[in-house]
PDB file of C-alpha atoms in Angstrom:
ATOM      1  CA  GLN A   1       0.494   0.433   0.013  1.00  0.00           C
ATOM      2  CA  ALA A   2       1.815   3.043  -0.785  1.00  0.00           C
ATOM      3  CA  GLN A   3       2.060   5.819   2.295  1.00  0.00           C
ATOM      4  CA  LEU A   4       2.741   9.305   1.466  1.00  0.00           C
ATOM      5  CA  VAL A   5       3.685  11.880   3.807  1.00  0.00           C
ATOM      6  CA  GLU A   6       4.710  15.319   3.380  1.00  0.00           C
ATOM      7  CA  SER A   7       6.672  18.396   5.970  1.00  0.00           C
ATOM      8  CA  GLY A   8       8.107  20.968   6.016  1.00  0.00           C
ATOM      9  CA  GLY A   9       4.977  23.961   6.499  1.00  0.00           C
ATOM     10  CA  GLY A  10       4.890  26.130   8.439  1.00  0.00           C
ATOM     11  CA  LEU A  11       3.899  30.140   8.827  1.00  0.00           C
ATOM     12  CA  ALA A  12       6.119  32.254   6.763  1.00  0.00           C
ATOM     13  CA  GLN A  13       6.300  35.526   5.557  1.00  0.00           C
ATOM     14  CA  PRO A  14       5.589  37.647   3.010  1.00  0.00           C
ATOM     15  CA  GLY A  15       8.466  37.536   0.029  1.00  0.00           C
ATOM     16  CA  GLY A  16       9.725  34.415   2.145  1.00  0.00           C
ATOM     17  CA  SER A  17       9.874  30.515   1.360  1.00  0.00           C
ATOM     18  CA  LEU A  18       9.151  27.281   2.321  1.00  0.00           C
ATOM     19  CA  ARG A  19      10.264  24.392   1.196  1.00  0.00           C
ATOM     20  CA  LEU A  20       7.884  21.416   1.372  1.00  0.00           C
ATOM     21  CA  SER A  21       8.910  17.343   1.043  1.00  0.00           C
ATOM     22  CA  CYS A  22       6.839  14.125   0.353  1.00  0.00           C
ATOM     23  CA  ALA A  23       8.863  11.048   2.023  1.00  0.00           C
ATOM     24  CA  ALA A  24       6.282   8.469  -0.204  1.00  0.00           C
ATOM     25  CA  SER A  25       7.041   4.599   0.724  1.00  0.00           C
ATOM     26  CA  GLY A  26       4.837   1.736  -0.806  1.00  0.00           C
ATOM     27  CA  PHE A  27       5.850   1.507  -3.865  1.00  0.00           C
ATOM     28  CA  THR A  28       8.580   2.561  -6.720  1.00  0.00           C
ATOM     29  CA  PHE A  29       8.047   5.573  -6.488  1.00  0.00           C
ATOM     30  CA  SER A  30      11.533   6.569  -9.414  1.00  0.00           C
ATOM     31  CA  SER A  31       8.193   4.680 -11.618  1.00  0.00           C
ATOM     32  CA  TYR A  32       5.342   7.619 -11.226  1.00  0.00           C
ATOM     33  CA  GLY A  33       4.528  11.066 -11.795  1.00  0.00           C
ATOM     34  CA  MET A  34       4.143  12.955  -9.021  1.00  0.00           C
ATOM     35  CA  THR A  35       1.814  15.853  -8.013  1.00  0.00           C
ATOM     36  CA  TRP A  36       1.657  19.387  -5.378  1.00  0.00           C
ATOM     37  CA  ALA A  37      -1.561  20.520  -5.287  1.00  0.00           C
ATOM     38  CA  ARG A  38      -2.886  22.691  -2.700  1.00  0.00           C
ATOM     39  CA  GLN A  39      -6.579  23.921  -1.153  1.00  0.00           C
ATOM     40  CA  ALA A  40      -7.262  26.787   0.498  1.00  0.00           C
ATOM     41  CA  PRO A  41     -10.201  27.510   2.947  1.00  0.00           C
ATOM     42  CA  GLY A  42     -13.196  27.792   1.580  1.00  0.00           C
ATOM     43  CA  LYS A  43     -12.013  27.081  -1.191  1.00  0.00           C
ATOM     44  CA  GLY A  44     -11.192  23.947  -3.539  1.00  0.00           C
ATOM     45  CA  LEU A  45      -8.268  21.795  -4.133  1.00  0.00           C
ATOM     46  CA  GLU A  46      -6.626  23.451  -7.044  1.00  0.00           C
ATOM     47  CA  TRP A  47      -3.752  22.336  -8.366  1.00  0.00           C
ATOM     48  CA  VAL A  48       0.032  23.008  -7.908  1.00  0.00           C
ATOM     49  CA  SER A  49       2.719  21.099  -9.545  1.00  0.00           C
ATOM     50  CA  GLY A  50       3.908  17.885 -11.627  1.00  0.00           C
ATOM     51  CA  ILE A  51       7.010  16.362 -12.405  1.00  0.00           C
ATOM     52  CA  TYR A  52       7.582  13.051 -14.238  1.00  0.00           C
ATOM     53  CA  ASN A  53       8.822  10.016 -13.036  1.00  0.00           C
ATOM     54  CA  ASP A  54      12.141  10.438 -13.664  1.00  0.00           C
ATOM     55  CA  GLY A  55      12.852  14.745 -13.403  1.00  0.00           C
ATOM     56  CA  ARG A  56      12.375  15.382 -16.604  1.00  0.00           C
ATOM     57  CA  TYR A  57       9.253  17.411 -17.322  1.00  0.00           C
ATOM     58  CA  THR A  58       8.202  19.570 -14.708  1.00  0.00           C
ATOM     59  CA  TYR A  59       4.946  21.630 -15.018  1.00  0.00           C
ATOM     60  CA  TYR A  60       4.103  24.271 -12.487  1.00  0.00           C
ATOM     61  CA  ALA A  61      -0.254  26.238 -12.327  1.00  0.00           C
ATOM     62  CA  ASP A  62       0.017  30.230 -13.206  1.00  0.00           C
ATOM     63  CA  SER A  63       0.286  30.505  -9.723  1.00  0.00           C
ATOM     64  CA  VAL A  64       2.908  30.371  -8.988  1.00  0.00           C
ATOM     65  CA  LYS A  65       5.179  30.170 -11.953  1.00  0.00           C
ATOM     66  CA  GLY A  66       8.601  31.417 -11.553  1.00  0.00           C
ATOM     67  CA  ARG A  67       8.447  31.225  -7.823  1.00  0.00           C
ATOM     68  CA  PHE A  68       7.783  27.521  -7.245  1.00  0.00           C
ATOM     69  CA  THR A  69       9.992  24.794  -8.202  1.00  0.00           C
ATOM     70  CA  ILE A  70       9.151  21.086  -7.968  1.00  0.00           C
ATOM     71  CA  SER A  71      12.252  17.960  -7.692  1.00  0.00           C
ATOM     72  CA  ARG A  72      12.619  14.835  -6.550  1.00  0.00           C
ATOM     73  CA  ASP A  73      15.260  12.553  -5.802  1.00  0.00           C
ATOM     74  CA  ASN A  74      14.195   9.193  -6.378  1.00  0.00           C
ATOM     75  CA  ALA A  75      17.520   7.021  -4.012  1.00  0.00           C
ATOM     76  CA  LYS A  76      14.953   9.593  -0.907  1.00  0.00           C
ATOM     77  CA  ASN A  77      11.873   8.140  -2.493  1.00  0.00           C
ATOM     78  CA  THR A  78      11.439  11.844  -1.979  1.00  0.00           C
ATOM     79  CA  LEU A  79       9.239  15.341  -3.363  1.00  0.00           C
ATOM     80  CA  TYR A  80       9.512  18.199  -3.307  1.00  0.00           C
ATOM     81  CA  LEU A  81       8.194  22.077  -3.361  1.00  0.00           C
ATOM     82  CA  GLN A  82      10.635  24.844  -3.312  1.00  0.00           C
ATOM     83  CA  MET A  83       8.510  27.622  -2.974  1.00  0.00           C
ATOM     84  CA  ASN A  84       9.729  31.063  -3.165  1.00  0.00           C
ATOM     85  CA  SER A  85       8.038  34.611  -3.019  1.00  0.00           C
ATOM     86  CA  LEU A  86       5.344  34.031  -0.957  1.00  0.00           C
ATOM     87  CA  LYS A  87       1.794  35.884  -0.897  1.00  0.00           C
ATOM     88  CA  PRO A  88      -0.671  35.270   1.177  1.00  0.00           C
ATOM     89  CA  GLU A  89      -3.097  33.652  -1.159  1.00  0.00           C
ATOM     90  CA  ASP A  90      -0.398  30.227  -0.918  1.00  0.00           C
ATOM     91  CA  THR A  91      -2.525  30.465   2.406  1.00  0.00           C
ATOM     92  CA  ALA A  92      -3.046  27.027   2.161  1.00  0.00           C
ATOM     93  CA  VAL A  93      -3.392  22.323   2.721  1.00  0.00           C
ATOM     94  CA  TYR A  94      -0.907  21.473   0.400  1.00  0.00           C
ATOM     95  CA  TYR A  95      -0.835  17.839  -0.138  1.00  0.00           C
ATOM     96  CA  CYS A  96       1.004  15.601  -2.756  1.00  0.00           C
ATOM     97  CA  ALA A  97      -0.066  12.384  -4.923  1.00  0.00           C
ATOM     98  CA  LYS A  98       1.017   9.759  -7.775  1.00  0.00           C
ATOM     99  CA  ASP A  99      -0.146   8.845 -10.587  1.00  0.00           C
ATOM    100  CA  PHE A 100      -2.163   6.322 -10.586  1.00  0.00           C
ATOM    101  CA  TYR A 101      -0.246   4.792 -14.357  1.00  0.00           C
ATOM    102  CA  HIS A 102       3.634   4.292 -13.911  1.00  0.00           C
ATOM    103  CA  THR A 103       5.875   5.818 -16.947  1.00  0.00           C
ATOM    104  CA  GLY A 104       5.975   9.871 -17.262  1.00  0.00           C
ATOM    105  CA  TYR A 105       3.127  11.890 -15.813  1.00  0.00           C
ATOM    106  CA  PHE A 106      -0.807  12.311 -16.083  1.00  0.00           C
ATOM    107  CA  GLY A 107      -2.290  14.245 -13.538  1.00  0.00           C
ATOM    108  CA  THR A 108      -4.611  11.745 -12.769  1.00  0.00           C
ATOM    109  CA  TYR A 109      -4.455  10.423  -8.645  1.00  0.00           C
ATOM    110  CA  ASP A 110      -4.749   7.238  -6.979  1.00  0.00           C
ATOM    111  CA  TYR A 111      -2.741   8.433  -3.233  1.00  0.00           C
ATOM    112  CA  TRP A 112      -3.453  11.430  -1.226  1.00  0.00           C
ATOM    113  CA  GLY A 113      -1.530  12.675   1.401  1.00  0.00           C
ATOM    114  CA  GLN A 114      -2.539  13.816   4.789  1.00  0.00           C
ATOM    115  CA  GLY A 115      -1.212  17.338   4.381  1.00  0.00           C
ATOM    116  CA  THR A 116       1.143  20.015   5.092  1.00  0.00           C
ATOM    117  CA  GLN A 117      -0.503  23.066   6.363  1.00  0.00           C
ATOM    118  CA  VAL A 118       1.832  26.767   5.339  1.00  0.00           C
ATOM    119  CA  THR A 119       0.607  29.905   5.923  1.00  0.00           C
ATOM    120  CA  VAL A 120       2.162  32.784   4.142  1.00  0.00           C
ATOM    121  CA  SER A 121       1.433  35.866   6.593  1.00  0.00           C
ATOM    122  CA  SER A 122       3.314  39.179   8.458  1.00  0.00           C
TER     123      SER A 122
END
């Protein structure tokens, strides 16, 4: 059974940075594309970023492009999201998710983590 555990959330000031991690277990991490998504208070789930199983391609929502960087370390079974130039509107619970299909990136999910809270406020 796949398991995803996010960490690294917290309180940051506007303009600040945070780095989220997602530790994966129970499946062959290097075979699956991965996603970061977020849910702000009172809003629906928003796709943030995705990455190919081998890391060669990355994708970003317009709202975070140029500020966030997704990466992965397949040797450590870990997904990352480096978040710079944070804005109050980035406040949300951030989730990582595993692709349903292997090899590449499809943005269809079968497992989610429990989420980590990111709050951007002065």
